XYZ file of C-alpha atoms in Angstrom:
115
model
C -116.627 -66.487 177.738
C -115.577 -63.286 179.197
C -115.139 -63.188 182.709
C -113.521 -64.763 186.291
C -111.412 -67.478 184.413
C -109.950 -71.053 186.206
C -110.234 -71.518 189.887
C -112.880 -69.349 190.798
C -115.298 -70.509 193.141
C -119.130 -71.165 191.739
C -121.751 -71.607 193.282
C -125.110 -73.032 192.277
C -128.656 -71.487 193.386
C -130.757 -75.183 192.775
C -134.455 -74.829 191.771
C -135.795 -72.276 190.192
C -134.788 -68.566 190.238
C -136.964 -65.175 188.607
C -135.218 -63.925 186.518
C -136.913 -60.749 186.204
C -134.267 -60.058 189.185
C -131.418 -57.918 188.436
C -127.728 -57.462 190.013
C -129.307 -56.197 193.737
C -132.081 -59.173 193.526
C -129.653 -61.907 192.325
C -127.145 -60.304 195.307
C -129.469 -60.467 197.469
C -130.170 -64.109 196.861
C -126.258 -64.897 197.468
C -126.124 -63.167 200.641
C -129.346 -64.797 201.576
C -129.930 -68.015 200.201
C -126.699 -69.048 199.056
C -124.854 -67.423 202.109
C -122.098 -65.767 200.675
C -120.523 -62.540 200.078
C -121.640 -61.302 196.492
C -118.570 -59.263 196.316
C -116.116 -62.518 197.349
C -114.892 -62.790 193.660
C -117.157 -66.017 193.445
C -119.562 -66.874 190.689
C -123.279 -67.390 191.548
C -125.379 -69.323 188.958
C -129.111 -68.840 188.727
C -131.783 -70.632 186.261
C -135.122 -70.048 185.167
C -138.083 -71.902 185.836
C -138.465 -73.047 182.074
C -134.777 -74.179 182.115
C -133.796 -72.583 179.326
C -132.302 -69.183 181.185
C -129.043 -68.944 182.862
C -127.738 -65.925 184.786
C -124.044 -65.663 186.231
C -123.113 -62.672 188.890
C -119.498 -62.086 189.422
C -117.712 -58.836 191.336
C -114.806 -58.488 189.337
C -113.274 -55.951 191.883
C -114.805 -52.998 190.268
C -118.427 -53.809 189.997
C -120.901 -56.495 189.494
C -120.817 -58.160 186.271
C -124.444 -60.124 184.957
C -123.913 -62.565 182.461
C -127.298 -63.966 180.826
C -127.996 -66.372 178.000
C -131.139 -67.926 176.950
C -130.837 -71.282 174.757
C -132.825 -71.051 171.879
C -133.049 -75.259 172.218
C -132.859 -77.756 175.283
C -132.199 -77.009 179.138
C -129.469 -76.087 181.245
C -128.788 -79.300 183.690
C -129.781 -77.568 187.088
C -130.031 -79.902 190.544
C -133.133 -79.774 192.679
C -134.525 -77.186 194.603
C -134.008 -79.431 197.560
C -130.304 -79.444 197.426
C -130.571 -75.524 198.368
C -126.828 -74.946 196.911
C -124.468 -76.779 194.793
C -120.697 -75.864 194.433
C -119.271 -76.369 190.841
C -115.708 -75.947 189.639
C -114.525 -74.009 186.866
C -114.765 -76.342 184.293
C -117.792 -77.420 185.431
C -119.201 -73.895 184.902
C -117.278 -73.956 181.414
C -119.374 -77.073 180.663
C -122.891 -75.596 182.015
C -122.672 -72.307 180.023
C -122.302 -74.255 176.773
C -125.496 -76.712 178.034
C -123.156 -79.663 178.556
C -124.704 -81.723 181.350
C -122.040 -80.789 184.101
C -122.982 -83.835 186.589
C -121.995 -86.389 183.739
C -120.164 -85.501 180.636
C -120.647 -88.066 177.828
C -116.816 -88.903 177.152
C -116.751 -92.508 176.811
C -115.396 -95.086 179.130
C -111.876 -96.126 179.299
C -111.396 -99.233 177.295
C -111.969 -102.257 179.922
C -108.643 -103.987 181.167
C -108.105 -108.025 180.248
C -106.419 -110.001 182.510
């Protein structure tokens, strides 16, 4: 993925969002809901009601970059509206963008210890 690369901060907009909203709504939500500068060099997440619709702002120092996919199967793992904001790393937000459930990655166990 283009865009802020490893140790950004990202933060999470939990519930649903419209995403009919643009770069001034979704800004607008960051300042407001999320409270945080949308021009801080931070990623803010946003999903869609269905699930299936994920929008990323970022300033990249120029301008406002809008990232936007829509999976064409399954949902993107999203908390609950009623945690109002959830802060992610940036492998976390590596992890989400592919639809890899971010909260618990399925990599096996370590091998149990005898003794």
């Amino acid at each position: 993925m283009i865009g802020p690369g490893t140790g950004v901060r990202v933060y999470l907009a939990c519930g649903a969002t419209d995403m009919r909203k643009g770069i001034a709504g979704l800004a607008a939500l960051a300042q407001d809901q999320l409270r945080q500068k949308p021009s801080s060099g931070a990623v803010f997440a946003f999903r869609g009601r269905k699930g299936d619709r994920l929008k990323l702002l970022y300033w990249d120092g120029q301008g406002f970059c809008l990232y936007y996919k829509v999976l064409e199967r399954g949902r993107f793992p999203w908390p609950s509206a009623g945690d109002g904001a959830a802060r992610l790393t940036s492998a976390q937000l590596a992890m989400l963008w592919e639809g890899i459930d971010w909260r618990r990655p399925d990599w096996g166990a370590p091998p149990a210890r005898v003794g």
